[in-house]
Short mmCIF file of C-alpha atoms in Angstrom, two decimals:
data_model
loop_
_atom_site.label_atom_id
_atom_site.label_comp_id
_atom_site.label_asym_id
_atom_site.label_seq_id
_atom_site.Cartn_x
_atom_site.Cartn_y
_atom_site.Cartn_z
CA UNK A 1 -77.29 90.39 129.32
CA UNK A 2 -77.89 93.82 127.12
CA UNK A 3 -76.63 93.64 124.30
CA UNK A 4 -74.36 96.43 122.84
CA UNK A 5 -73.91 98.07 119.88
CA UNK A 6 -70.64 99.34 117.91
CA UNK A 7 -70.29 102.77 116.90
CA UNK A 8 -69.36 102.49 113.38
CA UNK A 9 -66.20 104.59 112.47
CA UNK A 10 -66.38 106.49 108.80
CA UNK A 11 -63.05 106.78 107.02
CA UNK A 12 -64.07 109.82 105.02
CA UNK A 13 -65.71 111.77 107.91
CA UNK A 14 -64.04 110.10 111.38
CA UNK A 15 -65.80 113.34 113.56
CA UNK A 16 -68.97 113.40 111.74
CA UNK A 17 -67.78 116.93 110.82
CA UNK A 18 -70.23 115.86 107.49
CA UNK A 19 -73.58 116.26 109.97
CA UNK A 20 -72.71 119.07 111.60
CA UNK A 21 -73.17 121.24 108.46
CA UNK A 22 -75.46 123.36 106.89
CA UNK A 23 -76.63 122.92 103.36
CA UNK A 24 -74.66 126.24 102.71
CA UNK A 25 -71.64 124.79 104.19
CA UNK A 26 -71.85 121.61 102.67
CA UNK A 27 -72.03 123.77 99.00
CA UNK A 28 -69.03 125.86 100.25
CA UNK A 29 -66.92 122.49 100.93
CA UNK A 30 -68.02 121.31 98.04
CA UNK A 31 -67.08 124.24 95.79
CA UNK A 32 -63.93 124.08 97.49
CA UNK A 33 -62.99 120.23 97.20
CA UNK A 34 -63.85 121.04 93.06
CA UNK A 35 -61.72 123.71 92.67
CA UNK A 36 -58.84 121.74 94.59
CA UNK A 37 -59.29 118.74 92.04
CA UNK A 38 -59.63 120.60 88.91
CA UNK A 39 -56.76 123.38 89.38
CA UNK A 40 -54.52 122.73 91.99
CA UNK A 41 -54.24 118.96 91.93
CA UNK A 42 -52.93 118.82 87.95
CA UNK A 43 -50.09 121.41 89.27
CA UNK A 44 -49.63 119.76 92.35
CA UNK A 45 -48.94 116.08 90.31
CA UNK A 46 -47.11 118.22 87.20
CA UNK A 47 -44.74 119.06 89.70
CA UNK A 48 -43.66 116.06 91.34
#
């Protein structure tokens, strides 16, 4: 009997979107997800 092996399923990156990027990319998103936290996301919860 073969055995078989699970895919594991990542919360934080369900398509593996996370390996499909280039280093550039990867600083982009990054850039991006620190400018969401630090500026938008104090208005965002001031707000509400």
């Amino acid at each position: 009997m073969p055995s078989q092996t699970k895919a594991q399923f990542h919360w934080d990156d369900p398509l593996l979107l996370d390996q499909q990027l280039t280093d550039e990319e990867r600083m982009v998103r990054d850039a991006a997800q620190a400018y969401c936290q630090d500026k938008l996301q104090p208005r965002v919860l001031e707000a509400f």
